[in-house]
Amino acid sequence: MICGTKLANTQRAFLSSVVLLLTSAEDLDCTPGFQQKVFHIDQPAEFIEDQAILNLTFSDCRGNDKLHYEVSSPYFKVHSDGRLVALRNISAVGKTLFIHARTPHAEDMAELVIVGGKDIQGSLQDIFKFARTSPVPRQKRSIVVSPILIPENQRQPFPRDVGKVVDSDRPEGSKFRLTGKGVDQEPKGIFRINENTGSVSVTRNLDRETIATYQLFVETVDVNGRTLEGPVPLEVIVIDQNDNRPIFREGPYIGHVMEGSPTGTTVMRITAFDADDPATDNALLRYNIRQQTPDKPSPNMFYIDPEKGDIVTVVSPALLDRETLENPKYELIIEAQDMAGLDVGLTGTATATIMIDDKNDHSPKFTKKEFQATVEEGAVGVIVNLTVEDKDDPTTGAWRAAYTIINGNPGQSFEIHTNPETNEGMLSVVKPLDYEISAFHTLLIKVENEDPLVPDVSYGPSSTATVHITVLDVNESPVFYPDPMMVTKQENISVGSVLLTVNATDPDSLQRQTIRYSVYKDPAGWLNINPINGTVDTTAVLDRESPFVHNSVYTALFLATDSGNPPATGTGTLLITLEDVNDNAPFIYPTVAEVCDDAKNLSVVILGATDKDLHPNTDPFKFEIHKQSVPDKVWKISKINNTHALVSLLQNLNKANYHLPIMVTDSGRPPMTNVTELRVHVCSCKNSRVDCNAAGAPRLSATAVLLLSLLGLARL
């Protein structure tokens, strides 16, 4: 693993010494840099301290004055003779090592590939972006460039030289020109080149997290701006500085673990983000738990994988007992530190909340084995609350109770429900109890949880309880039987006739009580009841056609009162069905008619008849003219159907008022007859004007009356 401090020193050394390779015409036959750039070795069991791993050959074509080597791992160094050695015995260093060589005149990068090594850090190749084959010029050319490395966040003064471009064959009077993003493209003005010397400078500090590399182009132009050579690409690489703290971006972080979970159970994963270069230790994060609240029963209930951020349990399952914990919620302050967790690294923190979830490892238990309850006979509702204890989480089905009556309820008179707030069992009477049938009841009740118990826990004797219920005797109201009571009688029976004898019994069979009867509701005032024996007789004539009778049924209510203290009263209903007798004579309609004195149609009126009685005491009706006051008998009545007849004239009459007695008889046995006077107005009808002055006020014409009568007949 790379030591963060030494890596930082290495980067600072790079940044202070990065220059463009300077060359001259006489040196173009010498290629500055490592003679071999890539090496492969097999991963040994261990790198031995100060034992040569390989020999490196570097030349700057100027004598290698002030040659300095730097290695990407702090556990290795390169001696001045080019020997790469380990500083101590070490087994794992990663898959790749980078060796940087530099002099005041040149620099280059070599790569050591360790075959079989494990990747434990980002590749520095991604930092420096050196091409393996051409970090320095490999062929003769006029414009010579090499990548420029610039650290981000440099301080004043600016502008500051960061490299130089040379052209060995540049004609006299030609100039350098620099183009690309950061020069003449947005963001403009960051880089510029001295058109005469080729010196490249930066005008402001850079931010790698905004732009990591700049692709520029260098060319030489004549005095007229025409390109003489190029453009040649020039890459500017911004070297990362550790200027970003780790950030936890995905909160809130809430994890759950079941109580009793095995040691090593993964609870959750929490990771942070670092905006620095992920290929460097600047973004290599390590995690640790800074604080645990509460710190009972152990201050180290959890462990976090320093690399992955996985939080796992580290205590025995017995310590993860939710019912014995001071608080089933733990809050962990998690710290993420870059630079692989070294003290020089920047840190960020977040809070992880871990809930110890309940499992049903405690069965509910009744607080006592027997419960007592009393209830008055005839009453319904809750009679007792059964209490239980359960150590599980009250917000879960592992705590919520479900009660069942398992014995003593054959008539389903009792029900039990759970109070959702208290978890108590509310035992209720749903069918009224009868003291005279049973004064005592014993119920056996069991309690279970909504959720099943864990396999190693079962319901014991404490999960059942007995409830003893005492029924209290109350003075119950007498009961009529049957109710309603029904009797059928003819209407118009003689006053004092006995209809029936009612019967009411007292449910309090164990008490010797007397019953007295009385009339409660008798709308027509027709009835009387003997208070001792309950005999009902009539005090008036029963009339089926009375407005108090509906559909031939008369309804009366009676009371039965016992001699208890206080007395109790029951109500009984009597329904009297009245049979019809022919006690109502029929009557006709209409009783007034008009006819013109010169009418050609001598029909006067159609008469209808109705009867309050029922069939067969109604139609067919017989219509007759009772007697005629005119000697010549000018009136005639003709039957139309069972309920209607036509009255007509045998000849025209003078204008006057006439009274015609009509007799109508029903079909009852014996029949009943009614004589009704029909008033006929004979009017003068001329020029469509009806004048009945001599016969009374103007009225409808006989034709109109006849038409209305026919319409009425048609509706029947």
XYZ file of C-alpha atoms in Angstrom:
716
model
C 0.000 0.000 0.000
C 1.392 3.438 -0.906
C 2.281 5.617 2.023
C 0.196 8.772 1.683
C 2.827 11.132 3.078
C 5.590 9.929 0.795
C 3.251 9.920 -2.183
C 2.385 13.524 -1.455
C 6.096 14.327 -1.278
C 6.611 12.501 -4.550
C 3.881 14.526 -6.215
C 5.316 17.768 -4.894
C 8.705 16.748 -6.220
C 7.106 16.017 -9.587
C 5.289 19.310 -9.658
C 8.313 21.371 -8.717
C 10.479 19.763 -11.373
C 8.122 19.186 -14.291
C 9.543 20.827 -17.374
C 9.361 20.300 -21.057
C 12.248 18.349 -22.465
C 14.820 20.729 -23.845
C 16.912 19.527 -26.692
C 19.285 20.933 -29.222
C 20.117 20.071 -32.763
C 23.255 18.186 -31.857
C 21.386 15.954 -29.376
C 18.607 14.759 -31.680
C 20.453 11.454 -32.331
C 20.185 10.658 -28.607
C 16.754 9.797 -27.270
C 16.358 10.971 -23.686
C 14.572 8.637 -21.252
C 14.602 5.018 -20.141
C 16.093 2.596 -22.616
C 13.381 0.086 -21.580
C 10.091 1.400 -20.371
C 8.079 -1.673 -19.393
C 9.301 -4.560 -17.257
C 7.490 -7.752 -16.225
C 8.302 -9.874 -13.186
C 6.384 -12.598 -11.385
C 4.947 -11.847 -7.980
C 7.461 -13.330 -5.504
C 6.456 -14.743 -2.175
C 8.215 -11.728 -0.691
C 10.374 -8.847 -1.811
C 13.591 -9.064 0.243
C 15.032 -5.913 1.754
C 17.852 -4.320 -0.314
C 17.802 -7.183 -2.822
C 17.979 -5.957 -6.433
C 14.745 -6.474 -8.322
C 15.914 -5.076 -11.683
C 18.372 -2.576 -13.191
C 17.113 0.572 -14.894
C 19.012 2.570 -17.508
C 18.123 6.246 -17.974
C 19.896 8.926 -20.018
C 19.101 12.602 -20.528
C 21.726 12.838 -23.303
C 23.515 15.476 -21.190
C 25.446 13.303 -18.745
C 22.640 12.632 -16.223
C 23.729 15.469 -13.973
C 21.571 15.618 -10.785
C 19.680 12.440 -11.758
C 16.892 11.697 -9.292
C 14.591 8.654 -9.103
C 11.144 8.393 -7.470
C 9.036 5.230 -7.013
C 5.235 5.112 -6.739
C 5.499 2.916 -3.626
C 7.238 4.210 -0.483
C 8.562 0.685 0.155
C 10.999 0.824 -2.785
C 13.831 3.026 -3.999
C 16.228 3.249 -6.956
C 19.924 3.637 -6.249
C 22.012 6.021 -8.325
C 23.319 3.061 -10.327
C 19.743 2.182 -11.396
C 19.137 -0.759 -9.041
C 15.488 -1.067 -7.870
C 15.386 -2.521 -4.312
C 12.859 -2.972 -1.498
C 13.367 -0.930 1.658
C 12.026 -3.778 3.822
C 10.628 -7.240 3.434
C 7.175 -6.888 1.913
C 4.799 -9.324 0.201
C 2.013 -7.298 -1.463
C 2.655 -4.062 -3.334
C -0.022 -4.173 -6.047
C 0.007 -4.981 -9.729
C 2.168 -2.112 -10.960
C 5.056 0.098 -9.812
C 5.999 3.329 -11.576
C 9.549 4.705 -11.558
C 10.058 8.347 -12.408
C 13.512 9.614 -13.414
C 14.378 13.251 -13.933
C 17.315 15.590 -14.459
C 17.286 19.314 -15.196
C 17.195 18.367 -18.873
C 14.801 15.395 -19.180
C 12.424 13.110 -17.363
C 10.702 9.796 -18.112
C 8.495 7.120 -16.569
C 9.094 3.364 -16.489
C 6.501 0.764 -15.525
C 7.090 -2.477 -13.600
C 4.261 -4.963 -14.108
C 4.042 -7.554 -11.304
C 2.400 -10.641 -12.769
C 0.070 -12.180 -10.185
C 0.065 -9.149 -7.966
C -3.171 -7.873 -6.393
C -4.472 -4.406 -7.203
C -4.422 -2.451 -3.946
C -4.302 1.110 -5.283
C -5.030 3.208 -8.339
C -2.543 3.305 -11.158
C -0.246 6.298 -11.281
C -0.242 5.919 -15.013
C -3.729 7.449 -14.909
C -2.314 10.353 -12.938
C 0.465 11.291 -15.261
C -1.075 10.018 -18.506
C 2.356 9.140 -19.882
C 2.181 7.175 -23.083
C 4.254 4.044 -22.666
C 5.890 4.326 -26.040
C 6.551 8.036 -26.431
C 6.865 10.136 -23.274
C 9.846 11.863 -24.949
C 10.696 12.340 -28.591
C 11.596 9.115 -30.375
C 12.285 10.532 -33.807
C 14.017 13.504 -35.271
C 11.789 16.480 -35.800
C 12.003 20.236 -35.530
C 9.294 20.891 -32.880
C 10.017 18.899 -29.732
C 7.278 18.683 -27.058
C 6.635 16.596 -23.984
C 3.538 16.474 -21.730
C 3.305 19.207 -19.144
C 2.294 18.288 -15.583
C 0.840 21.089 -13.453
C -0.461 20.704 -9.895
C -3.899 22.072 -9.192
C -4.471 24.867 -6.680
C -1.126 26.608 -7.246
C -0.723 29.946 -5.527
C 0.427 33.305 -6.844
C 2.419 34.606 -8.605
C 0.940 34.153 -12.071
C 1.686 33.817 -14.896
C 4.199 31.077 -14.168
C 6.337 29.121 -16.621
C 5.438 25.457 -16.723
C 7.315 24.180 -19.796
C 9.059 24.956 -22.989
C 8.801 23.980 -26.627
C 11.905 23.946 -28.830
C 12.282 23.900 -32.593
C 15.819 23.048 -33.738
C 15.146 24.031 -37.335
C 12.959 27.070 -36.778
C 13.617 29.607 -39.493
C 14.730 33.026 -38.457
C 11.811 35.339 -37.879
C 9.292 32.495 -37.313
C 7.204 32.341 -34.186
C 5.514 29.790 -31.961
C 1.727 29.686 -31.816
C -0.355 27.826 -29.185
C -4.020 26.875 -29.733
C -6.684 24.717 -28.201
C -9.027 24.548 -25.214
C -7.619 26.837 -22.549
C -5.954 29.115 -25.049
C -8.221 30.377 -27.793
C -11.149 28.129 -26.850
C -13.214 28.257 -23.691
C -12.048 28.510 -21.048
C -9.832 31.011 -22.833
C -6.602 32.564 -21.629
C -5.426 29.882 -19.215
C -2.245 29.051 -21.166
C -0.002 31.113 -23.389
C 3.328 30.681 -25.163
C 6.206 33.064 -25.692
C 6.188 33.283 -29.444
C 9.953 33.758 -29.564
C 11.316 31.455 -26.855
C 8.608 28.780 -26.812
C 8.152 29.105 -23.048
C 4.670 27.901 -21.976
C 3.050 29.559 -18.941
C -0.180 29.228 -16.953
C -2.077 32.372 -15.954
C -4.211 31.109 -13.071
C -4.589 28.210 -10.701
C -6.220 25.048 -12.046
C -8.869 22.726 -10.644
C -8.476 19.081 -11.642
C -12.054 18.319 -10.589
C -13.237 20.823 -13.229
C -10.844 19.926 -16.062
C -8.268 17.151 -15.652
C -6.414 17.496 -18.968
C -5.995 20.082 -21.697
C -5.240 19.126 -25.290
C -3.205 21.966 -26.821
C -1.427 22.290 -30.154
C 1.902 23.969 -30.966
C 2.990 25.166 -34.395
C 5.505 27.534 -35.919
C 4.313 30.288 -38.240
C 5.995 32.860 -40.437
C 5.625 36.604 -40.136
C 2.400 36.386 -42.137
C 0.887 33.803 -39.805
C 1.269 30.918 -42.240
C 2.033 27.570 -40.621
C 5.557 26.379 -41.189
C 5.429 23.212 -39.076
C 2.830 21.533 -36.952
C 0.467 21.626 -35.291
C 2.046 19.212 -32.791
C -0.170 18.031 -29.855
C 0.807 19.195 -26.405
C -0.977 17.570 -23.457
C -1.291 19.423 -20.170
C -2.099 17.155 -17.241
C -3.466 18.637 -14.018
C -1.976 16.785 -11.061
C -4.489 16.066 -8.298
C -4.110 17.553 -4.854
C -6.003 16.265 -1.858
C -8.420 19.183 -1.733
C -11.763 17.384 -1.382
C -13.153 15.812 1.733
C -15.122 12.570 1.553
C -18.855 13.238 1.383
C -21.714 10.921 2.363
C -24.319 11.704 -0.265
C -26.945 8.964 0.123
C -28.289 9.517 3.637
C -30.181 9.102 5.812
C -28.533 5.777 6.570
C -30.888 3.437 8.405
C -30.223 -0.260 8.825
C -32.086 -3.097 10.492
C -30.840 -6.290 12.091
C -32.943 -8.984 13.717
C -32.339 -9.555 17.404
C -30.322 -12.687 18.129
C -28.591 -12.530 14.741
C -25.300 -14.474 14.466
C -22.010 -12.665 14.946
C -20.863 -11.223 11.625
C -24.331 -10.496 10.274
C -24.179 -7.674 7.721
C -26.476 -4.825 8.714
C -25.933 -2.304 5.934
C -23.355 -0.699 3.671
C -22.426 2.960 3.912
C -20.097 4.558 1.392
C -18.751 8.042 0.803
C -17.698 9.934 -2.316
C -14.419 11.791 -2.807
C -14.157 14.135 -5.764
C -10.368 13.752 -5.961
C -8.645 11.541 -8.505
C -9.834 7.974 -7.904
C -6.488 6.689 -9.196
C -4.658 8.241 -6.246
C -4.698 7.897 -2.513
C -6.388 11.281 -2.443
C -9.641 9.406 -3.080
C -8.690 6.102 -1.445
C -11.118 5.967 1.479
C -11.028 4.039 4.702
C -13.956 3.802 7.106
C -14.142 3.528 10.864
C -16.703 3.929 13.632
C -15.919 6.999 15.700
C -18.740 6.707 18.209
C -21.564 4.344 19.203
C -24.624 5.541 21.140
C -25.642 3.961 23.457
C -22.482 2.133 24.423
C -24.310 -0.677 26.250
C -24.113 -3.635 26.606
C -20.843 -3.278 24.687
C -19.134 -0.175 23.313
C -18.255 -2.198 20.230
C -21.499 -3.737 19.068
C -20.635 -3.223 15.413
C -17.654 -3.210 13.074
C -17.272 -1.505 9.718
C -15.176 -2.938 6.919
C -12.589 -0.170 6.406
C -12.519 -0.629 2.643
C -16.089 -1.660 1.680
C -18.068 0.214 4.321
C -20.076 -2.877 5.352
C -21.362 -2.631 8.931
C -21.594 -6.010 10.665
C -22.411 -7.244 14.153
C -19.479 -8.315 16.308
C -21.216 -9.329 19.529
C -22.750 -12.673 20.406
C -26.431 -13.281 19.571
C -27.221 -13.215 23.296
C -26.195 -9.551 23.513
C -28.516 -8.695 20.629
C -31.572 -9.391 22.776
C -33.975 -6.568 22.088
C -35.880 -7.098 25.324
C -32.751 -6.623 27.482
C -31.252 -3.707 25.572
C -31.418 -0.241 27.071
C -32.469 1.056 23.683
C -33.093 -0.995 20.536
C -31.789 1.878 18.380
C -28.088 2.534 17.929
C -26.527 5.560 16.304
C -23.030 5.218 14.854
C -20.835 8.140 13.839
C -19.085 6.834 10.721
C -15.914 8.527 9.533
C -14.501 8.252 6.028
C -10.860 9.332 5.603
C -8.953 9.615 2.361
C -5.219 8.992 1.867
C -6.019 5.358 2.753
C -6.861 6.391 6.302
C -3.538 8.025 7.160
C -3.545 10.890 9.605
C -2.828 13.390 6.833
C -6.063 12.420 5.073
C -9.194 14.552 5.004
C -12.291 13.222 6.756
C -16.070 13.318 6.467
C -18.661 11.894 8.823
C -22.226 10.614 8.717
C -24.648 9.074 11.182
C -25.852 5.527 10.664
C -28.949 4.468 12.603
C -29.303 0.757 13.312
C -32.583 -0.672 14.577
C -32.601 -3.969 16.438
C -35.755 -5.552 15.066
C -37.926 -7.733 17.206
C -38.666 -11.371 16.579
C -41.387 -13.285 18.344
C -39.253 -14.942 20.978
C -41.631 -14.267 23.897
C -45.100 -15.753 24.139
C -47.912 -13.691 25.685
C -48.852 -14.631 29.250
C -52.009 -13.882 31.190
C -51.372 -11.789 34.276
C -53.418 -14.284 36.309
C -54.873 -17.711 35.786
C -58.487 -16.849 36.663
C -60.671 -13.830 35.975
C -64.100 -13.023 37.456
C -67.026 -11.258 35.797
C -70.675 -10.499 36.598
C -73.438 -9.566 34.196
C -77.147 -8.968 34.538
C -79.344 -11.319 32.617
C -80.594 -9.789 29.403
C -77.614 -7.389 29.139
C -75.007 -7.335 26.359
C -71.573 -5.698 26.029
C -68.077 -5.985 27.501
C -68.050 -7.660 30.905
C -64.312 -8.027 31.638
C -60.888 -7.106 30.175
C -58.302 -9.876 30.237
C -54.736 -8.608 30.700
C -51.579 -10.181 29.272
C -47.859 -9.472 29.316
C -45.559 -9.743 26.293
C -41.954 -8.548 26.198
C -41.833 -8.185 22.419
C -42.041 -4.942 20.449
C -45.513 -3.356 20.939
C -45.489 -2.106 17.361
C -45.260 -5.573 15.814
C -47.353 -8.684 15.399
C -44.972 -10.372 17.825
C -46.675 -8.361 20.607
C -50.236 -8.030 19.367
C -52.474 -10.637 20.980
C -55.210 -12.758 19.461
C -57.700 -14.338 21.871
C -59.833 -17.446 21.362
C -62.594 -18.990 23.507
C -61.744 -22.682 23.422
C -64.368 -24.014 25.869
C -67.614 -23.050 27.615
C -69.360 -21.190 24.792
C -71.676 -23.698 23.074
C -74.430 -21.151 22.457
C -71.983 -18.577 21.080
C -73.228 -16.116 23.699
C -69.707 -14.712 24.219
C -67.112 -13.106 21.963
C -63.636 -11.776 22.681
C -61.755 -9.086 20.787
C -58.346 -7.440 21.226
C -58.066 -3.853 22.365
C -55.534 -2.506 19.825
C -54.135 0.054 22.274
C -53.787 -1.988 25.454
C -53.565 -5.503 23.938
C -56.214 -6.603 26.447
C -58.846 -9.161 25.585
C -62.327 -7.583 25.758
C -64.784 -10.361 26.658
C -68.343 -9.483 25.643
C -71.829 -10.932 25.936
C -73.389 -10.871 22.473
C -76.517 -12.938 23.207
C -78.472 -12.057 26.379
C -78.027 -14.580 29.184
C -80.949 -16.062 31.157
C -80.519 -16.407 34.884
C -83.303 -18.956 35.042
C -81.465 -21.203 32.566
C -77.940 -20.835 33.958
C -76.666 -18.549 36.685
C -72.981 -19.389 36.105
C -70.714 -19.772 33.074
C -67.066 -20.848 32.878
C -64.943 -20.043 29.825
C -61.463 -21.267 28.910
C -59.564 -18.708 26.835
C -56.185 -18.904 25.108
C -53.994 -16.098 23.806
C -51.533 -16.179 20.919
C -49.587 -13.631 18.889
C -50.487 -12.503 15.407
C -47.001 -13.565 14.273
C -45.811 -17.144 14.779
C -43.321 -17.837 17.529
C -39.715 -18.623 16.685
C -39.057 -22.376 16.526
C -37.440 -22.673 19.958
C -40.298 -20.878 21.788
C -43.783 -22.303 22.428
C -47.017 -21.338 24.179
C -47.139 -22.544 27.750
C -49.786 -22.894 30.486
C -49.636 -19.148 31.103
C -51.116 -18.611 27.652
C -54.518 -19.887 28.827
C -56.855 -18.504 31.480
C -60.251 -19.301 33.007
C -63.073 -16.766 33.256
C -65.888 -17.339 35.803
C -69.063 -15.436 34.925
C -71.919 -14.893 37.382
C -75.331 -14.012 35.926
C -77.396 -11.670 38.112
C -81.159 -12.143 38.277
C -83.294 -9.158 37.240
C -87.070 -8.718 37.197
C -87.894 -9.499 33.601
C -90.988 -8.313 31.807
C -93.871 -10.778 31.242
C -93.987 -12.150 27.738
C -97.160 -12.578 25.682
C -97.496 -15.786 23.768
C -98.088 -15.775 20.945
C -97.103 -12.302 19.952
C -98.764 -11.016 17.923
C -102.084 -12.618 18.888
C -104.552 -12.976 16.004
C -108.341 -13.493 15.941
C -110.977 -13.288 13.183
C -114.483 -11.986 13.874
C -117.420 -10.638 11.920
C -117.995 -6.942 12.096
C -121.115 -5.769 13.870
C -121.006 -8.569 16.479
C -122.937 -7.692 19.580
C -121.377 -5.528 22.264
C -119.837 -7.624 25.047
C -118.787 -10.446 22.746
C -115.628 -12.244 23.906
C -112.828 -12.126 21.347
C -110.104 -14.184 23.108
C -108.149 -14.647 26.314
C -104.556 -13.450 26.153
C -101.743 -15.316 27.833
C -98.574 -13.753 29.274
C -95.935 -15.595 31.298
C -93.234 -14.292 33.644
C -89.673 -15.418 32.706
C -88.774 -15.177 36.381
C -89.897 -18.704 36.941
C -88.103 -18.905 40.273
C -90.142 -16.010 41.612
C -93.843 -16.313 42.354
C -95.315 -13.202 40.842
C -98.819 -12.302 39.698
C -99.649 -10.673 36.361
C -102.271 -8.013 35.697
C -103.490 -7.005 32.230
C -104.521 -3.639 30.858
C -105.324 -1.972 27.550
C -102.389 0.028 26.183
C -103.648 1.205 22.761
C -107.224 0.828 21.479
C -107.615 3.495 18.777
C -111.401 3.061 18.268
C -112.219 2.354 21.911
C -113.864 -0.963 21.093
C -112.151 -3.324 23.588
C -111.919 -4.220 27.244
C -109.610 -6.724 29.037
C -110.083 -8.507 32.323
C -107.069 -7.505 34.453
C -106.944 -10.883 36.179
C -107.578 -13.536 33.533
C -106.838 -11.550 30.330
C -110.242 -12.060 28.653
C -110.821 -9.495 25.887
C -114.412 -8.513 24.972
C -116.060 -5.727 22.976
C -117.417 -2.475 24.373
C -118.750 -1.193 21.007
C -119.766 -2.473 17.605
C -116.814 -3.469 15.438
C -116.949 -1.765 12.061
C -114.757 -3.043 9.246
C -115.289 0.191 7.354
C -113.913 2.305 10.242
C -110.921 4.546 9.470
C -109.085 2.731 12.316
C -109.227 -0.496 10.338
C -106.590 -1.106 7.675
C -107.019 -3.873 5.121
C -109.776 -5.337 7.317
C -107.372 -5.619 10.307
C -107.758 -3.739 13.579
C -104.657 -3.467 15.820
C -104.691 -3.096 19.612
C -101.897 -3.287 22.234
C -102.127 -4.742 25.763
C -99.857 -4.599 28.783
C -98.945 -7.394 31.202
C -97.423 -6.130 34.465
C -95.910 -8.376 37.136
C -95.843 -7.800 40.894
C -92.057 -7.429 41.154
C -90.257 -4.571 42.855
C -90.024 -2.571 40.763
C -92.710 -4.080 38.560
C -91.882 -5.042 34.973
C -94.246 -4.632 32.062
C -94.454 -6.482 28.777
C -96.398 -5.480 25.662
C -98.476 -7.722 23.440
C -100.150 -7.031 20.084
C -103.663 -8.177 19.107
C -104.613 -8.288 15.423
C -108.382 -8.600 14.789
C -109.348 -9.529 11.259
C -112.917 -8.302 10.616
C -115.102 -10.230 8.201
C -117.425 -8.117 6.092
C -121.240 -8.106 6.416
C -123.600 -6.248 4.095
C -124.140 -3.228 6.296
C -123.563 -0.458 3.755
C -126.019 0.521 0.979
C -124.554 1.514 -2.392
C -124.722 5.131 -3.645
C -124.627 6.683 -7.097
C -122.541 9.379 -8.764
C -122.913 11.959 -10.226
C -126.092 13.444 -8.720
C -126.440 16.423 -11.139
C -126.816 16.421 -14.963
C -127.755 18.810 -17.804
C -129.411 18.315 -21.217
C -130.465 20.702 -24.038
C -134.162 21.183 -24.613
C -133.731 20.542 -28.338
C -131.078 17.839 -28.107
C -131.171 15.227 -30.790
C -129.261 12.830 -28.547
C -131.599 12.219 -25.644
C -128.943 10.560 -23.458
C -128.703 12.502 -20.205
C -125.993 10.990 -17.983
C -124.123 7.758 -17.184
C -124.449 6.861 -13.532
C -121.953 4.835 -11.532
C -122.454 3.110 -8.166
C -120.054 2.134 -5.352
C -120.296 0.302 -2.020
C -118.044 0.347 1.106
C -118.577 -3.351 1.635
C -116.563 -6.138 0.092
C -117.537 -8.567 -2.606
C -120.048 -10.310 -2.771
C -121.880 -7.525 -0.909
C -121.257 -5.007 -3.663
C -121.847 -5.315 -7.455
C -123.482 -6.201 -9.698
C -125.739 -3.291 -8.878
C -129.367 -2.931 -9.949
C -130.390 0.568 -11.194
C -134.099 1.665 -11.246
C -136.157 4.845 -11.484
C -137.977 4.805 -8.192
C -140.976 6.736 -9.461
C -141.651 9.225 -12.237
C -143.304 12.562 -11.543
C -144.306 12.972 -15.201
C -147.424 11.020 -16.096
C -146.139 10.102 -19.537
C -142.921 8.578 -18.149
C -140.393 10.433 -20.268
C -137.297 8.998 -18.367
C -135.522 5.772 -19.033
C -132.548 4.007 -17.289
C -130.547 1.275 -19.019
C -127.819 -1.019 -17.547
C -124.392 -0.659 -19.102
C -122.402 -3.087 -16.886
C -122.314 -4.296 -13.265
C -121.510 -0.838 -11.920
C -122.929 1.675 -14.445
C -126.268 2.632 -16.104
C -127.418 5.202 -18.684
C -130.193 7.727 -17.933
C -131.914 9.051 -21.071
C -135.080 10.933 -22.207
C -137.843 9.459 -24.280
C -138.671 12.938 -25.599
C -137.464 16.506 -25.366
C -138.531 18.526 -22.356
C -139.005 22.204 -21.826
C -136.376 24.255 -20.175
C -136.675 23.551 -16.432
C -135.146 21.723 -13.443
C -136.211 18.134 -12.860
C -135.671 15.773 -9.869
C -135.435 12.087 -10.708
C -135.214 9.491 -7.856
C -132.733 6.721 -8.703
C -132.782 3.497 -6.706
C -129.648 1.301 -6.634
C -129.477 -2.140 -4.988
C -126.346 -4.262 -4.172
C -125.959 -8.042 -4.393
C -125.671 -8.775 -0.704
C -127.725 -11.352 1.205
C -129.971 -9.698 2.114
C -129.448 -6.864 -0.384
C -129.330 -3.215 0.599
C -131.004 -0.411 -1.395
C -130.421 3.310 -1.577
C -132.536 5.975 -3.306
C -130.684 9.068 -4.476
C -132.261 12.095 -6.176
C -130.702 12.947 -9.551
C -131.127 16.628 -10.474
C -131.460 17.205 -14.215
C -131.267 20.731 -15.674
C -132.945 21.101 -19.118
C -131.297 24.134 -20.765
C -131.762 26.280 -23.868
C -128.931 25.605 -26.286
C -128.812 28.092 -29.192
C -125.878 29.443 -31.218
C -123.480 27.335 -29.173
C -124.670 29.107 -26.034
C -126.176 27.135 -23.183
C -128.750 29.050 -21.138
C -129.903 27.340 -18.018
C -131.157 30.499 -16.230
C -134.636 29.215 -15.852
C -133.124 26.003 -14.648
C -130.575 27.623 -12.384
C -127.028 28.904 -13.096
C -125.389 28.173 -16.492
C -123.896 24.705 -16.504
C -122.254 22.264 -18.784
C -124.350 20.988 -21.595
C -125.883 17.563 -21.351
C -123.555 16.471 -24.135
C -120.563 17.554 -22.078
C -121.883 15.840 -18.976
C -122.527 12.683 -20.963
C -119.021 12.835 -22.443
C -117.453 13.172 -18.999
C -119.535 10.234 -17.773
C -118.350 8.098 -20.678
C -114.742 9.013 -19.912
C -115.240 7.954 -16.295
C -116.741 4.686 -17.470
C -113.800 4.071 -19.764
C -111.384 4.259 -16.836
C -113.110 1.394 -15.042
